Coordinates of C-alpha atoms in Angstrom, one line a residue:
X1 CA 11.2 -77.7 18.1
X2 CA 12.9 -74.5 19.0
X3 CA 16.2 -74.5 21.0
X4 CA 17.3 -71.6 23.5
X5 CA 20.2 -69.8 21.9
X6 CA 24.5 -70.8 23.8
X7 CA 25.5 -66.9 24.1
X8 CA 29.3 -68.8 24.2
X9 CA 28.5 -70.3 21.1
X10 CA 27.7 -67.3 19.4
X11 CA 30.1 -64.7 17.4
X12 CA 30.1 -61.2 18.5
X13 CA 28.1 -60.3 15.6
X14 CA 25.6 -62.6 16.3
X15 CA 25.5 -61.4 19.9
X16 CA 24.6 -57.2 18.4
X17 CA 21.9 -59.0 16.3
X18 CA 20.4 -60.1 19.8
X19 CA 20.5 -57.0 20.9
X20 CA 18.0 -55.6 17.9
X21 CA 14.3 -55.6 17.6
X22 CA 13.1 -55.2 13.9
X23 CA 10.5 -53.8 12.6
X24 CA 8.6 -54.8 9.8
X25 CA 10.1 -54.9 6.1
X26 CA 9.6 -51.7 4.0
X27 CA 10.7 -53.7 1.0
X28 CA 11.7 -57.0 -0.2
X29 CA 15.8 -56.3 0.1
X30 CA 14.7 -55.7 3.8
X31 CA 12.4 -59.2 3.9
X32 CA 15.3 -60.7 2.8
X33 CA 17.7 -59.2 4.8
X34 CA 15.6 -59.7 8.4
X35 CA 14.9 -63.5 7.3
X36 CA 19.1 -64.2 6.6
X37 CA 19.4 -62.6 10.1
X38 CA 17.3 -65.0 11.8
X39 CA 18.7 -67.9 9.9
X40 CA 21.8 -66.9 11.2
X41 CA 20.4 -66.1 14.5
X42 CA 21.5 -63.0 14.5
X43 CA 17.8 -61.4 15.4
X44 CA 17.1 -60.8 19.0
X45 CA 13.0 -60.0 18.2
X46 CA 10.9 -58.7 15.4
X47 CA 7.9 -56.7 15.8
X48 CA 4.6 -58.2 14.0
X49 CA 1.6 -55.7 13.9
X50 CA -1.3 -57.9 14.5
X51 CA -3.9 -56.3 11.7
X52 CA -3.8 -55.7 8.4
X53 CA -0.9 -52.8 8.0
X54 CA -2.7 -51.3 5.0
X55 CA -0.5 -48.7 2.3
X56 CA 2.4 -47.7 2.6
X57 CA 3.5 -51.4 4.4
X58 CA 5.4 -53.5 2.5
X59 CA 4.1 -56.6 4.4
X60 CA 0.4 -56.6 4.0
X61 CA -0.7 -59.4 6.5
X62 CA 1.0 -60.3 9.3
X63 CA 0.0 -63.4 9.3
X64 CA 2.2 -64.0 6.1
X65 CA 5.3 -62.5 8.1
X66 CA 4.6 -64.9 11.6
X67 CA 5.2 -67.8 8.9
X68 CA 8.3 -67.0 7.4
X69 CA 9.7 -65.8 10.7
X70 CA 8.8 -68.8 12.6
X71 CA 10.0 -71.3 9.7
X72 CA 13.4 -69.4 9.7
X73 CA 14.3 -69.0 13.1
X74 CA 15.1 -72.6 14.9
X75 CA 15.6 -70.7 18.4
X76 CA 12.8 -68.9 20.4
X77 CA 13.1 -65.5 18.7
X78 CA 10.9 -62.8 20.9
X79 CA 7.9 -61.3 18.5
X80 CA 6.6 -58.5 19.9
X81 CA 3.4 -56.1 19.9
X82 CA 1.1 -54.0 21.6
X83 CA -2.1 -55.0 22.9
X84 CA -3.2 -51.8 24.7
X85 CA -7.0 -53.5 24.3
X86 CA -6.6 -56.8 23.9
X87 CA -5.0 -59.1 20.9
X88 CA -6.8 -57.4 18.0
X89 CA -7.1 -60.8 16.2
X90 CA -7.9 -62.5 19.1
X91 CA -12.2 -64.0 19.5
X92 CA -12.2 -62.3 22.7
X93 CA -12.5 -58.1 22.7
X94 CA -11.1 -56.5 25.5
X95 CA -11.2 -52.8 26.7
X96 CA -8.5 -50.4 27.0
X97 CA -6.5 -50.4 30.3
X98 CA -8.4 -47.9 31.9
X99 CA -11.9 -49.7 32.3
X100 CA -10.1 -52.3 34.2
X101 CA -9.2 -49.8 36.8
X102 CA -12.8 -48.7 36.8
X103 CA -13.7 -51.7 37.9
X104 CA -11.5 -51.5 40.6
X105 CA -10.6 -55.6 40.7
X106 CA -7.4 -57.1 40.4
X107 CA -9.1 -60.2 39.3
X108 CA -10.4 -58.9 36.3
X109 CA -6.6 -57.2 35.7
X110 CA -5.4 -60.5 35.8
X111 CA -8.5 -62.0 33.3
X112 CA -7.2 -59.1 31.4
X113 CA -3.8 -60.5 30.8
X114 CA -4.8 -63.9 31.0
X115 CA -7.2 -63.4 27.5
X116 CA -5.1 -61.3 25.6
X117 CA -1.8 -64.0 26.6
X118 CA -3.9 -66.7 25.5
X119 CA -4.9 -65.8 22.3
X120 CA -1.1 -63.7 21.4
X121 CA 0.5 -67.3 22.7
X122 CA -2.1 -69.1 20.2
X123 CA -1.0 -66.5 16.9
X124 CA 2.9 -66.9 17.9
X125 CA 3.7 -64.0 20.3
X126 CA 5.6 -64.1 22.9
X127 CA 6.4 -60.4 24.4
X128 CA 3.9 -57.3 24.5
X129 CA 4.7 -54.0 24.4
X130 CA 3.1 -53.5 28.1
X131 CA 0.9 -53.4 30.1
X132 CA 0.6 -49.6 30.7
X133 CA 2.1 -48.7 33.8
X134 CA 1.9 -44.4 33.5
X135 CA -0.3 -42.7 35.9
X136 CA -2.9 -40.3 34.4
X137 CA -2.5 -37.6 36.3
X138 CA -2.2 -34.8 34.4
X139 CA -5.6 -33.8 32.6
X140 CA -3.9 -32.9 29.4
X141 CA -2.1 -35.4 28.6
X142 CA -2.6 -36.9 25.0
X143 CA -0.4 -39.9 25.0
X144 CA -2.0 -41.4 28.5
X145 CA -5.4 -41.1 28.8
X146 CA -7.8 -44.0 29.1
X147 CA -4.4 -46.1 28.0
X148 CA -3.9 -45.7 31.9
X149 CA -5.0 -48.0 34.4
X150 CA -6.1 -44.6 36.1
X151 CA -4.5 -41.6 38.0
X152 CA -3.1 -42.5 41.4
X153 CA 0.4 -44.7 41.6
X154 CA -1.7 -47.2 44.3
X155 CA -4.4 -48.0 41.9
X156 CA -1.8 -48.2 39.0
X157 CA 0.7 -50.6 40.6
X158 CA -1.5 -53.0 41.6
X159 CA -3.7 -53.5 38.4
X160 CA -0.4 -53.8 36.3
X161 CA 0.8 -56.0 39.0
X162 CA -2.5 -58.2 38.4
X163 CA -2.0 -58.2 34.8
X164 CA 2.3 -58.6 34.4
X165 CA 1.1 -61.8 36.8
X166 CA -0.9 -63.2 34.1
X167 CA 0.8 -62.5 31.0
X168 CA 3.9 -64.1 32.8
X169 CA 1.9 -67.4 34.1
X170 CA 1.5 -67.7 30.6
X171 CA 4.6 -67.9 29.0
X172 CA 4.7 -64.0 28.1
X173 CA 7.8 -61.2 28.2
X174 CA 6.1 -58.2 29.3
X175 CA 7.8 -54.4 28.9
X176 CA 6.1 -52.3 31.1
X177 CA 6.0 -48.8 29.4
X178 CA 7.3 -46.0 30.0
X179 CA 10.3 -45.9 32.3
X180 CA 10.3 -43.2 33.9
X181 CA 7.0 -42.6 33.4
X182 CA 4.6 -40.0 31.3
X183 CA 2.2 -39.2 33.7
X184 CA 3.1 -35.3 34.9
X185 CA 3.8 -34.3 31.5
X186 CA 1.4 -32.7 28.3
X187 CA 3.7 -33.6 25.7
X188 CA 3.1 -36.6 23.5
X189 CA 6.5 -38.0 22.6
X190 CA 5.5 -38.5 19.1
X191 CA 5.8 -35.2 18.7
X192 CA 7.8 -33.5 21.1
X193 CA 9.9 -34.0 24.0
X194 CA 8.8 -35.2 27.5
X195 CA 10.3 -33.1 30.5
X196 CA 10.6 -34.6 33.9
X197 CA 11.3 -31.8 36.6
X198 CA 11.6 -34.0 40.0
X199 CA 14.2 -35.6 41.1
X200 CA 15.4 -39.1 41.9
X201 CA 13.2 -39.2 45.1
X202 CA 10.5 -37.8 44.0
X203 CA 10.5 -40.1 40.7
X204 CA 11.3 -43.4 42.8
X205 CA 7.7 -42.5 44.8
X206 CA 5.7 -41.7 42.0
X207 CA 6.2 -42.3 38.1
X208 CA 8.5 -45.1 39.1
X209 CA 6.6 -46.7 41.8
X210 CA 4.5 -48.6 39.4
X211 CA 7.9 -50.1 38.3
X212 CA 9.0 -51.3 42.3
X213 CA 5.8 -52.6 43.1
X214 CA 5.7 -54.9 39.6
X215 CA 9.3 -56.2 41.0
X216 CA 8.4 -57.0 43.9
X217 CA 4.8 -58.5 43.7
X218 CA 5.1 -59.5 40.1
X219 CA 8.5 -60.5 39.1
X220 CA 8.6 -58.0 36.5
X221 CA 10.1 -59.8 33.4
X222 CA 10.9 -56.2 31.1
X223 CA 10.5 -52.5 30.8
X224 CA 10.2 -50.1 27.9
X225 CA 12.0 -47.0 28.1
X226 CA 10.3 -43.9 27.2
X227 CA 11.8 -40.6 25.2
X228 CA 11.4 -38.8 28.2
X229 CA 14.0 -36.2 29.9
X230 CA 14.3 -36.7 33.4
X231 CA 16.0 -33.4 33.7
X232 CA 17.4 -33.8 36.9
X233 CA 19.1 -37.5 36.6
X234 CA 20.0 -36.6 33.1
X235 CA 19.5 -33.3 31.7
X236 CA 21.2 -33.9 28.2
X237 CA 20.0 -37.6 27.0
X238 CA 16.8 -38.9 26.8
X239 CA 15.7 -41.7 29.3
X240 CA 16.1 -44.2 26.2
X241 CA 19.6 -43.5 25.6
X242 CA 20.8 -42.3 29.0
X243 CA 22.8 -44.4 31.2
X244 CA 22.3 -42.3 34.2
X245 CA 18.5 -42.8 33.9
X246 CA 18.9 -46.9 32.8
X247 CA 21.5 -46.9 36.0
X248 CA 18.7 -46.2 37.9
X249 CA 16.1 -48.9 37.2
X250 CA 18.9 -51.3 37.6
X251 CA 19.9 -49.6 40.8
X252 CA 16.4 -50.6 41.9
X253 CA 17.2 -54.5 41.2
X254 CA 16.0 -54.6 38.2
X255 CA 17.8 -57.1 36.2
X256 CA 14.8 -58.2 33.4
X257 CA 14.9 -57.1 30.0
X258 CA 15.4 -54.0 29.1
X259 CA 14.4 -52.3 25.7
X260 CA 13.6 -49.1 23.9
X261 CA 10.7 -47.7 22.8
X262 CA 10.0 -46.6 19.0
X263 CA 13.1 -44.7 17.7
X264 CA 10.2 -43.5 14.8
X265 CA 9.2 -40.9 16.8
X266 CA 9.4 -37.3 16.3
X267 CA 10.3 -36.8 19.5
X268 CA 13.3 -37.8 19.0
X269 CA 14.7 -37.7 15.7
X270 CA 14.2 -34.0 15.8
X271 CA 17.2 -34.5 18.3
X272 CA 19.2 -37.4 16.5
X273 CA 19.6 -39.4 13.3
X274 CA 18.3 -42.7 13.5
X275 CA 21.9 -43.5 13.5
X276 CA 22.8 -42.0 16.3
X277 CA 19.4 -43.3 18.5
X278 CA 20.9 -46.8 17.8
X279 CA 24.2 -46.2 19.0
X280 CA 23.2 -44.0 22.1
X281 CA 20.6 -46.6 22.9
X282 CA 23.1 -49.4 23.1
X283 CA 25.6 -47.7 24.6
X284 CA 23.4 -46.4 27.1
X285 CA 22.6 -49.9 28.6
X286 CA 20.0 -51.2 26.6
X287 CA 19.5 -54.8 26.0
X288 CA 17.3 -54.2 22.9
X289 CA 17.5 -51.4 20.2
X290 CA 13.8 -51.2 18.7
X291 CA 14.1 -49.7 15.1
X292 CA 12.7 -47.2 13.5
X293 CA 9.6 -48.5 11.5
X294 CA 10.3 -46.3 8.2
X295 CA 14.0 -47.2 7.6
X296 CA 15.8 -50.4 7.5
X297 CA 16.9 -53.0 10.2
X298 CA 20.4 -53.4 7.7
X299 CA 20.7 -49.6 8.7
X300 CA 19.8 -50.6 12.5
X301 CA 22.2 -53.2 12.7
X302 CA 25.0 -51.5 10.5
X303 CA 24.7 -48.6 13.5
X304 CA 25.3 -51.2 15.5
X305 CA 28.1 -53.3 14.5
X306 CA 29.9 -49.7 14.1
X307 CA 29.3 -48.3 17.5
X308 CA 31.3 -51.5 18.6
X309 CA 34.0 -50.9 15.8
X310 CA 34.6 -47.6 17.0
X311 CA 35.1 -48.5 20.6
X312 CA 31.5 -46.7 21.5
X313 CA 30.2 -50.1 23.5
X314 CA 32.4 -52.7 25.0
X315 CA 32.3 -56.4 24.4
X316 CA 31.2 -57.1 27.8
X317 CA 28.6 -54.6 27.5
X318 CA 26.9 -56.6 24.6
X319 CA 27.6 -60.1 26.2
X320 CA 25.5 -58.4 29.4
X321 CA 23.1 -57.5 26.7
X322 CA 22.7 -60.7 24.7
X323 CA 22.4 -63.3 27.9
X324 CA 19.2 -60.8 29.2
X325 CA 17.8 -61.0 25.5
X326 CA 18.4 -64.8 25.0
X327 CA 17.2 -65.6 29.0
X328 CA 13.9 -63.7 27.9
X329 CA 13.3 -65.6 24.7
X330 CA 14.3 -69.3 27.1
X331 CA 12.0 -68.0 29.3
X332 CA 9.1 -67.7 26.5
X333 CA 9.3 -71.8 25.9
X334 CA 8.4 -72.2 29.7
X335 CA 4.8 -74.3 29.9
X336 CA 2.1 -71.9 30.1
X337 CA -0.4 -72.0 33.3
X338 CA -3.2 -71.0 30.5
X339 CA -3.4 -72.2 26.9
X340 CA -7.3 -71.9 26.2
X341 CA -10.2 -69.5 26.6
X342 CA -12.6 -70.6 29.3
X343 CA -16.4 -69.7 29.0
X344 CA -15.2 -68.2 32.8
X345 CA -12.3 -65.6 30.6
X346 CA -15.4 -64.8 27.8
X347 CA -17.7 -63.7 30.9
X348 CA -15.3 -61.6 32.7
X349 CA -14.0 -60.1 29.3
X350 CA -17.9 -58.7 29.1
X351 CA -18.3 -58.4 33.1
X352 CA -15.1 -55.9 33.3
X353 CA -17.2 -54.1 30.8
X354 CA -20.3 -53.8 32.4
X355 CA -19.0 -53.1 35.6
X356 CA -16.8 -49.7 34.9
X357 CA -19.4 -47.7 33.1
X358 CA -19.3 -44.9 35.5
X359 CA -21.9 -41.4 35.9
X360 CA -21.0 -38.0 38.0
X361 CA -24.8 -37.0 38.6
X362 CA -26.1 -34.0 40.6
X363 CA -28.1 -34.3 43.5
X364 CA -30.9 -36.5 43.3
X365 CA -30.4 -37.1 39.6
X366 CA -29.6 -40.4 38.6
X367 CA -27.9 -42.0 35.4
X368 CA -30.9 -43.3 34.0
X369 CA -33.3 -41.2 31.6
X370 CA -37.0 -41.3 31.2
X371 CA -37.8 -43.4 28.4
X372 CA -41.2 -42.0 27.9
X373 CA -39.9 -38.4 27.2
X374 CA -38.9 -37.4 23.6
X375 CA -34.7 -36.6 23.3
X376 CA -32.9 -35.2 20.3
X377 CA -29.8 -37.4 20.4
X378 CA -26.9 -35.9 19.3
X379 CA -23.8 -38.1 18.2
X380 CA -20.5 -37.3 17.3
X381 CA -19.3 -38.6 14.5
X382 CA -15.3 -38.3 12.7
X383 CA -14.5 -35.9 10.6
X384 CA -13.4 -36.7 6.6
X385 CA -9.8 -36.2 5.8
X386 CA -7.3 -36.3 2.9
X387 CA -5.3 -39.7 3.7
X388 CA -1.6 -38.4 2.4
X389 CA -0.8 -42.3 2.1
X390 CA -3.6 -43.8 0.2
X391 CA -4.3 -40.5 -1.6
X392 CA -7.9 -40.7 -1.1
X393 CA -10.8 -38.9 0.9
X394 CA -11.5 -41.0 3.7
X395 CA -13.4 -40.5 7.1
X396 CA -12.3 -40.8 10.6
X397 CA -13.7 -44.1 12.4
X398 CA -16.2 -42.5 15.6
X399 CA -17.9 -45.9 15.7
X400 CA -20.5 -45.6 18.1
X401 CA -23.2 -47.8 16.1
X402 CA -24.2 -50.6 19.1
X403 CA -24.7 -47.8 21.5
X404 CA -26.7 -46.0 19.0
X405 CA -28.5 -49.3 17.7
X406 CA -29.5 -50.0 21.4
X407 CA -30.4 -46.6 22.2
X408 CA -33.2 -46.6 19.5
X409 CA -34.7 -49.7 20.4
X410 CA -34.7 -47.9 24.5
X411 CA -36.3 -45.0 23.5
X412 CA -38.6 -45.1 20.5
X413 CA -40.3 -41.4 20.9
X414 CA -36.6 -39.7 20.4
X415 CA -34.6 -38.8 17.3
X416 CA -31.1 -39.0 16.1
X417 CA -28.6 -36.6 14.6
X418 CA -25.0 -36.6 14.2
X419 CA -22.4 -33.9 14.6
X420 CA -18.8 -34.0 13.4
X421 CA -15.9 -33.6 15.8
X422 CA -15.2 -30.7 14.1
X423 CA -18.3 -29.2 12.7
X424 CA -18.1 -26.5 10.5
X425 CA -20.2 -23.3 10.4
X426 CA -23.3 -24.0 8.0
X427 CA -23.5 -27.5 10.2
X428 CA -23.0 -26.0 13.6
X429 CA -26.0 -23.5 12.5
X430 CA -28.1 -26.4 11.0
X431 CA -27.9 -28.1 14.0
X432 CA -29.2 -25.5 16.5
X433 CA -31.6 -24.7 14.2
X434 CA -33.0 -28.2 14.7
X435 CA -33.0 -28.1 18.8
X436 CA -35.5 -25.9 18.8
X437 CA -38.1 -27.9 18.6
X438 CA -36.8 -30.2 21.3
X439 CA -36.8 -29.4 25.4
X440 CA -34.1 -32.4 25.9
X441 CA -31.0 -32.9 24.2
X442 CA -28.0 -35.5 25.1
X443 CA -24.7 -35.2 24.0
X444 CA -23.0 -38.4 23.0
X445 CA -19.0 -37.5 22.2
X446 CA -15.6 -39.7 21.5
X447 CA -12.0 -38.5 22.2
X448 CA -9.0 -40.4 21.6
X449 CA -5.9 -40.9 23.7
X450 CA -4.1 -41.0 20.1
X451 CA -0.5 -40.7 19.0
X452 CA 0.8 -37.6 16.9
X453 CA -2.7 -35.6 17.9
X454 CA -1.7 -33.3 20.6
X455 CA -5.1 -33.4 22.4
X456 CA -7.0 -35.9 23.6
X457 CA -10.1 -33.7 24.6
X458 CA -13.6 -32.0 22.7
X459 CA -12.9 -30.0 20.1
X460 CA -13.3 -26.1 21.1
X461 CA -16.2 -26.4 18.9
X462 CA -18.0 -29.6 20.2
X463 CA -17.7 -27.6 23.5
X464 CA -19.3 -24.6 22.1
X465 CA -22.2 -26.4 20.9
X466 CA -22.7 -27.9 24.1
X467 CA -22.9 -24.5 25.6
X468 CA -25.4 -22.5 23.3
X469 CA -27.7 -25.5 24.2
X470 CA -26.9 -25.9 27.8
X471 CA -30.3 -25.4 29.3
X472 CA -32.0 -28.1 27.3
X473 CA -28.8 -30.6 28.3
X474 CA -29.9 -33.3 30.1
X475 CA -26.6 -35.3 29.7
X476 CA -23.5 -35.7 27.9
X477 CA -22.4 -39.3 27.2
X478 CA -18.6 -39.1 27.4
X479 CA -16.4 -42.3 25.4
X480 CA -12.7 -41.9 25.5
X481 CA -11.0 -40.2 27.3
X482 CA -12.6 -39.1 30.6
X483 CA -10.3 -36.0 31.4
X484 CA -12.1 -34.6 28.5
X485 CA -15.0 -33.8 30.9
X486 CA -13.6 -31.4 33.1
X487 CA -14.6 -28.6 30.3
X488 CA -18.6 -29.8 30.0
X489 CA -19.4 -27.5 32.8
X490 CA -22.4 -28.3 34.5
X491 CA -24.9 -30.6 33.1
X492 CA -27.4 -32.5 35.1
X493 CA -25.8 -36.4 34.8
X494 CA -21.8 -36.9 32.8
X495 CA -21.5 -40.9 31.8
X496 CA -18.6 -42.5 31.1
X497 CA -18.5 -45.4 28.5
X498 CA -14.6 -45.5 28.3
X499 CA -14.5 -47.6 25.0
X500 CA -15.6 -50.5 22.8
X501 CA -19.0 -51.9 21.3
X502 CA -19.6 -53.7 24.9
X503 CA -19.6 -50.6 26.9
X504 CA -21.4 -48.8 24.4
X505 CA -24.2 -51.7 25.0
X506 CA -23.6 -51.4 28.8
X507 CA -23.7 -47.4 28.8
X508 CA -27.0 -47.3 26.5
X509 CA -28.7 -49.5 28.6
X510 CA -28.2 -47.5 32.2
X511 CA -29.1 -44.4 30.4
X512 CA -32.5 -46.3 29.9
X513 CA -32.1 -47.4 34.0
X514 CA -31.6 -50.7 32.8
X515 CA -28.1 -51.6 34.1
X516 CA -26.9 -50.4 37.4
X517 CA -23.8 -47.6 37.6
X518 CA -21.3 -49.3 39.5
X519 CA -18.0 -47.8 38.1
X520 CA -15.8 -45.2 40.6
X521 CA -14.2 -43.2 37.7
X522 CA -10.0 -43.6 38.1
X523 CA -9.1 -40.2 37.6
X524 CA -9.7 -36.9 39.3
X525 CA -11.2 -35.0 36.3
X526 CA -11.3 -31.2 38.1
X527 CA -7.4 -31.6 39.4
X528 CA -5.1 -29.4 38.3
X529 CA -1.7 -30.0 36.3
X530 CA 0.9 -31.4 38.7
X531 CA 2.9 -28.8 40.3
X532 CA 0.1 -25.8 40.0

């Protein structure tokens, strides 16, 4: 049985090594190292990606590293992850945030967190990386997308609200991500820096409204900070290392847990060593330093025993630090409201599905097609790369194989072709060579709200396909990212499967007017970039 941490029985050192999230090992020295920290309880939280890390990860499974962290630590250590759709391991698949907003129900918002707690709490978690509380409002972004509840603060708030509610009843930390918030900004942090231009008002009523709301209608229990630049509360430091901006959600009334986002971002460390995000972060009021996944947590808490050496963060800085860490990981041992799956959780998991598939149709045009009438259908399909870490050829997953497997049984008299996402010349001409012979096409495209990409729209090419076939269009079938549709220009009916092997099902089968279009799509797709 686990035992919540004494902060005044610990050392000072033991205190910093509350204040640290790890990462996982990148060799056995590090293994060894982050399991003699826990030992000596000196490990505030770890995070455990829940698949199969593949090459270039020291630890394989995580699986093998949730039993040698659990058998070394004999206090409720947090271990952390994302579950932007769900736990992936988990019996249950759930969508990505913004279906739930489609759907435009609280109650499945709180199913939402209720399934994915359940199973995390089952596997050994205890905090997640979320939910997403950035507004997509700006049609470009590439790090918010369908990762987004949707693209108003209203609609936002009280879906994360729903779902903070349930991951909480269930014995769950929650960081809601990304204080201040992404939402007016193009820039994927990953890569760049984001750039906040309003100021304290104007944040406080949008980006960080999501934030006040979850206090006061959820008892928000955490927050992320993002690499953001809130230019005019802070124009030199970053929102994860500036105490101006951190000042500020605790001037709200904030006083949960408060941690960092990934310091292995580009974003960032184009700016500063990984030595000097540490320190920063921890000076700058953070309760918990998260490390960078490619180096070492002995270099993360080196950084940190240093910046107190030196004078850089006080004592009573860290003791303010440490209590908030170890009153999180008490609060993680508090009975759950939920501990099993309910054939009720398994129905709404599908329902929350079914029920966002949304359609922008012209007049008197509905979703459905005519299932008697002969369509080429064209499907995207990823592009094949050269994988710098396994060294091999590989392809890009663009799994769309129930929606195609449904769609064939729907409509027997069509055919079936497949495009890349970034066809090349002698395919692009092959392929319009083959619509000739039809008088309906339907365009059936994926686009990814995915780190380090820079876009999540169509390729410029895709686009241009689309448009030397235009009159013969009949729909484009849009999974991903729905922002992407504001450059399809004008076809006949625009559906929007969001994500997953359910939706594709649902999707496929209102296209053959088989399942009704209930969804109201949570985004303005025509609006311009904030500000314009």
């Amino acid at each position: 049985m686990k035992k919540p941490l004494d902060i005044s029985e610990l050392t000072i050192e033991q205190k910093i090594g509350q204040m640290m999230l790890a990462r996982l090992p990148i060799d056995q020295e590090s293994l060894d190292f982050t399991l003699e920290l826990i030992r000596n309880r000196s490990l505030g939280g770890i995070h455990i990606m829940h698949k199969k890390a593949g090459p270039g990860f020291f630890i394989k499974d995580e699986l093998d590293m949730m039993k040698m962290v659990l058998e070394a630590a004999d206090y409720p250590i947090l271990i952390c992850e994302d579950m932007e759709n769900g736990f992936q391991r988990g019996q249950v698949v759930l969508p990505y945030q913004m279906m739930v907003g489609a759907s435009g129900s609280e109650e499945y918002a709180y199913e939402y967190g209720k399934i994915a707690a359940i199973e995390a709490k089952a596997a050994g978690y205890n905090l997640v990386f979320g939910p997403i509380v950035d507004i997509a409002e700006n049609p470009e972004s590439s790090c918010v997308g369908f990762r987004s509840y949707g693209g108003s603060k209203e609609l936002v708030s009280r879906m994360a609200a729903a779902t903070i509610r349930a991951y909480q009843d269930c014995g769950m930390i929650v960081t809601a991500k990304h204080f201040p918030g992404f939402g007016p900004s193009p820039v994927d942090s990953h890569i760049g820096m984001v750039v906040l231009h309003g100021d304290e008002e104007n944040l406080l009523e949008n980006g960080i409204y999501p934030y006040t709301y979850a206090m006061e209608h959820a008892d928000l229990s955490g927050v992320m900070m993002g690499h953001i630049l809130a230019e005019k509360i802070d124009p030199e430091l970053p929102a994860s290392v500036s105490p101006k901006v951190i000042g500020l959600l605790r001037k709200q009334g904030f006083d949960g847990l408060i941690m960092t986002d990934s310091f292995a971002m580009i974003g960032m460390r184009t700016l500063y060593t990984d030595r000097e995000c540490y320190q920063l972060a921890m000076a700058a009021g953070n309760d918990m330093v998260m490390g960078n996944y490619r180096s070492s947590v002995k270099d993360l808490y080196q950084a940190m025993l240093d910046a107190y050496h030196s004078g850089m963060v006080t004592e009573s800085q860290i003791d303010a630090a440490a209590a908030r860490v170890i009153h999180a990981q008490k609060k993680t041992m508090e009975p759950s409201k939920y501990s099993e799956l309910t054939e009720q959780d398994r129905k709404a998991a599908e329902e929350m599905c079914a029920k966002a598939i949304c359609a922008d149709c012209r007049d008197g045009v509905s979703a459905a097609l005519d299932k008697q009438e002969r369509y080429l259908f064209v499907l995207q399909e990823g592009n094949q790369f050269y994988n710098p870490v396994t060294k091999r050829m590989e392809q890009d997953v663009c799994d769309l194989h129930t929606y195609e497997s449904v769609l064939r049984e729907k409509f027997p008299n069509s055919d079936f072709v497949t495009l890349p996402e970034f066809p090349i010349k002698p395919q692009i001409e092959d392929f319009l060579d083959k619509t000739l012979g039809y008088e309906h096409i339907v365009f059936t495209v994926l686009t990814k709200s995915v780190s380090y990409t820079g876009s999540a729209d169509c390729t410029k090419r895709m686009i241009a396909v689309i448009d030397g076939v235009r009159k013969k269009t009949d729909a484009v079938v849009l999974f991903g990212n729905p922002y992407a549709a504001r450059e399809f220009g004008e076809i006949p009916r625009i559906v929007y499967g969001f994500d997953g092997a359910t939706a594709q099902k649902y999707t496929a089968l209102a296209l053959a007017g088989e399942h009704p279009v209930t969804g109201v799509l949570p985004v303005d797709i025509y609006k311009n970039r904030v500000g314009e």
